[in-house]
Coordinates of C-alpha atoms in Angstrom, one line a residue:
X578 CA -14.2 -13.9 -21.7
X579 CA -17.9 -14.2 -22.5
X580 CA -19.8 -11.4 -24.3
X581 CA -22.1 -11.1 -21.3
X582 CA -19.2 -10.3 -19.0
X583 CA -17.7 -7.6 -21.2
X584 CA -17.9 -4.0 -20.2
X585 CA -19.2 -1.4 -22.6
X586 CA -15.6 -0.3 -23.2
X587 CA -14.7 -3.8 -24.2
X588 CA -17.7 -4.2 -26.5
X589 CA -16.6 -1.1 -28.4
X590 CA -12.9 -1.9 -28.0
X591 CA -11.9 1.4 -26.6
X592 CA -10.0 2.4 -23.5
X593 CA -11.8 3.7 -20.4
X594 CA -10.1 7.1 -21.1
X595 CA -11.6 7.2 -24.7
X596 CA -12.9 10.6 -25.9
X597 CA -16.3 11.3 -27.4
X598 CA -14.8 11.3 -30.9
X599 CA -13.0 7.9 -30.2
X600 CA -16.2 6.4 -29.0
X601 CA -18.1 7.5 -32.1
X602 CA -15.5 6.1 -34.4
X603 CA -15.4 2.9 -32.5
X604 CA -19.2 2.6 -32.6
X605 CA -19.4 3.1 -36.4
X606 CA -16.7 0.4 -36.8
X607 CA -18.3 -2.1 -34.4
X608 CA -21.9 -1.4 -35.7
X609 CA -20.8 -2.1 -39.3
X610 CA -19.2 -5.4 -38.3
X611 CA -22.1 -6.5 -36.0
X612 CA -25.1 -5.4 -38.1
X613 CA -27.2 -8.3 -39.3
X614 CA -27.3 -6.8 -42.8
X615 CA -23.5 -7.2 -43.0
X616 CA -23.5 -10.8 -41.7
X617 CA -23.4 -9.9 -38.0
X618 CA -25.4 -11.1 -35.1
X619 CA -28.5 -9.2 -33.8
X620 CA -27.7 -9.8 -30.2
X621 CA -24.1 -8.5 -30.7
X622 CA -25.5 -5.5 -32.5
X623 CA -27.8 -4.7 -29.6
X624 CA -24.8 -4.9 -27.2
X625 CA -22.9 -2.5 -29.4
X626 CA -25.8 -0.1 -29.5
X627 CA -26.4 -0.2 -25.8
X628 CA -22.7 0.4 -25.1
X629 CA -22.6 3.4 -27.4
X630 CA -25.8 4.9 -26.0
X631 CA -24.4 4.7 -22.5
X632 CA -20.8 5.9 -23.2
X633 CA -21.8 8.8 -25.5
X634 CA -24.0 10.4 -22.9
X635 CA -21.8 12.1 -20.2
X636 CA -24.3 11.5 -17.4
X637 CA -25.0 7.9 -18.2
X638 CA -21.3 7.2 -18.7
X639 CA -20.5 8.8 -15.3
X640 CA -23.2 6.7 -13.6
X641 CA -22.0 3.5 -15.4
X642 CA -18.4 4.1 -14.4
X643 CA -19.4 4.6 -10.7
X644 CA -21.4 1.4 -10.7
X645 CA -18.2 -0.5 -11.5
X646 CA -20.0 -1.8 -14.7
X647 CA -19.3 -5.3 -15.8
X648 CA -15.8 -6.3 -16.5
X649 CA -14.0 -9.3 -18.1
X650 CA -12.9 -12.3 -16.1
X651 CA -9.1 -12.3 -15.6
X652 CA -7.1 -13.7 -18.5
X653 CA -4.6 -15.5 -16.4
X654 CA -5.7 -19.1 -16.9
X655 CA -3.2 -20.3 -14.3
X656 CA -4.5 -18.2 -11.5
X657 CA -6.5 -19.8 -8.7
X658 CA -8.8 -17.3 -7.0
X659 CA -8.5 -17.8 -3.3
X660 CA -11.7 -16.3 -1.9
X661 CA -15.1 -15.9 -3.5
X662 CA -16.3 -15.2 0.1
X663 CA -15.2 -12.2 2.1
X664 CA -12.7 -13.0 4.8
X665 CA -11.7 -16.3 3.4
X666 CA -8.3 -17.6 4.7
X667 CA -7.6 -19.9 1.8
X668 CA -4.3 -19.1 0.1
X669 CA -3.9 -20.9 -3.2
X670 CA -0.7 -20.2 -5.0
X671 CA 0.5 -19.8 -8.5
X672 CA 3.8 -21.3 -9.6
X673 CA 6.3 -19.9 -12.0
X674 CA 7.3 -22.1 -14.9
X675 CA 10.6 -22.7 -13.3
X676 CA 9.0 -24.0 -10.1
X677 CA 9.4 -21.1 -7.8
X678 CA 6.4 -19.3 -6.3
X679 CA 5.6 -15.8 -7.4
X680 CA 6.3 -13.4 -4.5
X681 CA 5.0 -10.0 -3.7
X682 CA 8.5 -8.5 -4.2
X683 CA 8.8 -9.6 -7.8
X684 CA 8.4 -7.1 -10.7
X685 CA 4.8 -6.5 -11.8
X686 CA 3.2 -8.8 -14.4
X687 CA 0.3 -7.3 -16.3
X688 CA -2.8 -9.5 -17.0
X689 CA -3.7 -9.5 -19.8
X690 CA -0.2 -8.5 -21.1
X691 CA 0.1 -5.2 -23.0
X692 CA 2.2 -6.9 -25.8
X693 CA 0.9 -9.6 -28.0
X694 CA -2.6 -10.0 -26.5
X695 CA -4.3 -8.4 -29.5
X696 CA -6.8 -6.6 -27.2
X697 CA -7.4 -2.9 -27.0
X698 CA -6.0 -2.0 -23.5
X699 CA -8.7 -0.8 -21.1
X700 CA -6.2 1.7 -19.7
X701 CA -2.8 2.9 -21.0
X702 CA 0.3 1.1 -19.7
X703 CA 1.5 4.3 -18.3
X704 CA -1.6 4.6 -16.1
X705 CA -1.5 0.9 -15.1
X706 CA 2.1 1.3 -14.1
X707 CA 1.3 4.1 -11.5
X708 CA 1.1 2.8 -8.0
X709 CA -1.0 5.7 -6.6
X710 CA -4.2 6.9 -8.3
X711 CA -6.1 10.0 -7.1
X712 CA -5.6 12.0 -3.9
X713 CA -7.9 13.0 -1.0
X714 CA -10.0 16.0 -1.9
X715 CA -13.1 17.9 -1.0
X716 CA -16.5 16.2 -1.5
X717 CA -19.4 18.5 -2.4
X718 CA -19.4 22.2 -1.5
X719 CA -17.7 21.9 1.9
X720 CA -14.5 20.0 2.5
X721 CA -13.7 18.5 5.9
X722 CA -10.1 19.5 6.4
X723 CA -9.6 17.1 9.2
X724 CA -10.8 14.2 7.0
X725 CA -8.5 15.2 4.2
X726 CA -5.5 15.4 6.5
X727 CA -6.3 12.0 7.9
X728 CA -6.6 10.5 4.5
X729 CA -3.3 12.1 3.5
X730 CA -1.7 10.3 6.4
X731 CA -3.1 7.0 5.2
X732 CA -1.8 7.6 1.7
X733 CA 1.7 8.5 2.9
X734 CA 1.7 5.4 5.2
X735 CA 0.6 3.0 2.5
X736 CA 2.9 4.6 -0.1
X737 CA 6.0 4.5 2.0
X738 CA 5.6 1.2 3.8
X739 CA 3.3 -1.1 1.7
X740 CA 3.7 -0.1 -2.0
X741 CA 7.5 0.0 -1.8
X742 CA 7.5 -3.7 -0.6
X743 CA 4.9 -4.8 -3.2
X744 CA 5.6 -3.3 -6.6
X745 CA 2.4 -4.7 -8.2
X746 CA 0.2 -3.1 -5.5
X747 CA -2.0 -0.3 -6.7
X748 CA -3.5 2.3 -4.3
X749 CA -6.8 4.0 -5.5
X750 CA -8.1 6.9 -3.4
X751 CA -11.6 8.2 -3.4
X752 CA -13.9 5.4 -4.6
X753 CA -17.7 5.6 -4.8
X754 CA -19.3 3.1 -2.4
X755 CA -21.5 0.6 -4.2
X756 CA -23.5 0.1 -0.9
X757 CA -24.7 3.6 -0.4
X758 CA -23.9 7.2 -1.3
X759 CA -20.8 7.3 0.8
X760 CA -17.2 6.9 -0.3
X761 CA -14.4 4.4 0.2
X762 CA -11.3 6.4 1.3
X763 CA -8.7 4.0 -0.1
X764 CA -8.4 0.6 -1.9
X765 CA -5.3 -1.4 -2.3
X766 CA -5.2 -4.0 -5.1
X767 CA -2.5 -6.6 -5.5
X768 CA -3.0 -9.7 -7.6
X769 CA -6.4 -11.1 -6.7
X770 CA -6.7 -9.4 -3.4
X771 CA -8.4 -6.1 -2.5
X772 CA -8.2 -4.2 0.8
X773 CA -10.6 -1.4 1.5
X774 CA -9.1 1.1 4.0
X775 CA -10.6 4.0 6.0
X776 CA -9.4 5.8 9.1
X777 CA -10.1 7.3 12.5
X778 CA -8.2 9.7 14.8
X779 CA -8.3 9.0 18.5
X780 CA -6.3 10.0 21.6
X781 CA -3.4 7.9 22.7
X782 CA -4.1 5.1 25.2
X783 CA -5.4 1.5 25.3
X784 CA -8.6 0.6 23.5
X785 CA -10.5 -2.7 23.6
X786 CA -12.2 -3.8 20.4
X787 CA -15.2 -6.1 21.0
X788 CA -16.4 -6.5 17.4
X789 CA -18.8 -3.5 17.5
X790 CA -17.1 -0.6 19.4
X791 CA -13.8 0.6 20.7
X792 CA -13.9 1.0 24.5
X793 CA -11.6 3.3 26.4
X794 CA -12.1 4.5 29.9
X795 CA -15.8 3.8 30.0
X796 CA -16.3 5.5 26.6
X797 CA -17.4 3.6 23.6
X798 CA -16.5 4.7 20.1
X799 CA -18.1 3.2 17.0
X800 CA -15.8 2.9 14.0
X801 CA -17.0 3.7 10.5
X802 CA -19.3 1.1 9.0
X803 CA -17.2 -0.7 6.4
X804 CA -18.5 -4.3 6.5
X805 CA -21.4 -3.7 4.2
X806 CA -19.2 -2.0 1.7
X807 CA -16.8 -5.0 1.8
X808 CA -19.7 -7.4 1.0
X809 CA -20.9 -5.2 -1.8
X810 CA -17.4 -5.0 -3.4
X811 CA -17.1 -8.8 -3.0
X812 CA -20.3 -9.3 -5.0
X813 CA -19.0 -7.0 -7.7
X814 CA -15.6 -8.6 -7.8
X815 CA -16.2 -12.3 -7.1
X816 CA -12.7 -13.2 -8.5
X817 CA -11.1 -11.3 -5.6
X818 CA -10.7 -11.7 -1.9
X819 CA -12.0 -8.4 -0.4
X820 CA -11.4 -7.3 3.1
X821 CA -11.8 -4.1 5.1
X822 CA -9.4 -2.3 7.4
X823 CA -9.9 0.7 9.7
X824 CA -6.7 2.3 10.8
X825 CA -6.7 4.3 14.0
X826 CA -4.2 7.2 14.1
X827 CA -2.9 9.0 17.2
X828 CA -2.5 12.8 17.2
X829 CA 1.3 12.6 17.6
X830 CA 1.9 10.3 14.6
X831 CA 3.2 7.4 16.7
X832 CA 2.5 4.3 14.5
X833 CA 2.1 2.1 17.5
X834 CA -0.5 4.3 19.2
X835 CA -3.2 3.9 20.2
X836 CA -2.9 0.3 21.5
X837 CA -5.8 -1.8 20.4
X838 CA -6.6 -5.0 22.2
X839 CA -8.9 -7.5 20.5
X840 CA -11.2 -9.4 22.8
X841 CA -12.0 -12.9 22.0
X842 CA -15.5 -13.3 20.5
X843 CA -17.4 -15.7 18.2
X844 CA -16.6 -15.2 14.6
X845 CA -19.2 -13.1 12.8
X846 CA -19.7 -10.7 9.9
X847 CA -17.4 -8.1 11.4
X848 CA -14.5 -10.4 10.9
X849 CA -14.3 -9.0 7.4
X850 CA -13.0 -5.8 8.9
X851 CA -9.9 -5.3 10.9
X852 CA -9.4 -2.5 13.4
X853 CA -5.7 -1.7 13.8
X854 CA -3.3 1.1 14.5
X855 CA -0.9 2.3 11.8
X856 CA 1.8 -0.3 12.6
X857 CA -0.8 -3.0 12.6
X858 CA -2.2 -1.8 9.2
X859 CA 1.3 -2.0 7.6
X860 CA 2.0 -5.4 9.0
X861 CA -1.5 -6.9 8.3
X862 CA -1.8 -5.5 4.8
X863 CA 1.6 -6.8 3.8
X864 CA 0.7 -10.3 5.0
X865 CA -2.7 -10.2 3.4
X866 CA -1.6 -9.0 0.0
X867 CA 1.6 -11.1 -0.1
X868 CA -0.2 -14.4 0.8
X869 CA -2.6 -14.2 -2.2
X870 CA -2.1 -16.0 -5.5
X871 CA 0.2 -14.3 -7.9
X872 CA 0.7 -11.2 -5.7
X873 CA 3.0 -9.6 -8.3
X874 CA 0.1 -9.5 -10.8
X875 CA -1.5 -6.2 -11.9
X876 CA -5.1 -7.3 -12.8
X877 CA -5.7 -4.7 -15.5
X878 CA -9.5 -5.2 -16.0
X879 CA -10.1 -4.9 -12.2
X880 CA -7.8 -1.9 -11.9
X881 CA -9.7 -0.2 -14.9
X882 CA -13.0 -0.8 -13.2
X883 CA -11.8 0.6 -9.9
X884 CA -10.4 3.7 -11.6
X885 CA -13.8 4.2 -13.3
X886 CA -15.4 4.2 -9.8
X887 CA -13.4 7.1 -8.5
X888 CA -15.5 10.1 -7.4

């Protein structure tokens, strides 16, 4: 980890849940150590001061957290990141010392480890061990009840059929979009792969996806715009493979409805986003997350940054 890649929390050696008092104590300790008069380095002292000035101010801290402020590179030296570019199909693997490949069904391994690393954990182990973080809620003065119910269906679907199969997967609900002032409904992190998920509710039937719209009976429906958010998150987290998924629900709860046919088309930017029904989301997400390197890894620095970005 280089100093320039450290987050403000890492510079002060405090958790992202640190209180104002803990930040003040950490700053006094770090400032004494880094001050040039005490044998420290001027550049390091400036980083310590900048970190303190940001984190001690509630509004600046809130803005910093929602910007997914800089984080450390993963500490797992054996990991091979399989996709700096969104939508990459590369699938490097990480081997266990005994020769077997880590699988998505293996118990979670925390990187960096909570024991013996000598680092101040960015988030407590209890928090990192939770598979679901946050729940759908109102945004602003008025809450769209239909949206909240749709997001709850997604949370239940992912919790019951994806998280149970991949113990290291972490579901974060309600992220701030780095691309605009909107929100990312759901994000699923497992190892070095991140899936952004939003949803739609459409009547039963057969729909044709042409890369831009869903077509049904002469009617065209444009799905939520997710590709730009995927690209933005890929830029923020270059060590991950980031993809987007829009799940289309039917009113009656049938996971296989509506039917979505994908017309052949030239590969383009929209390939970073999949349009699927509920059954397709479960199947596709399991395949995507399980095929990544070290899918049983909980990447603690990335998880901490995502949790800071919740609205």
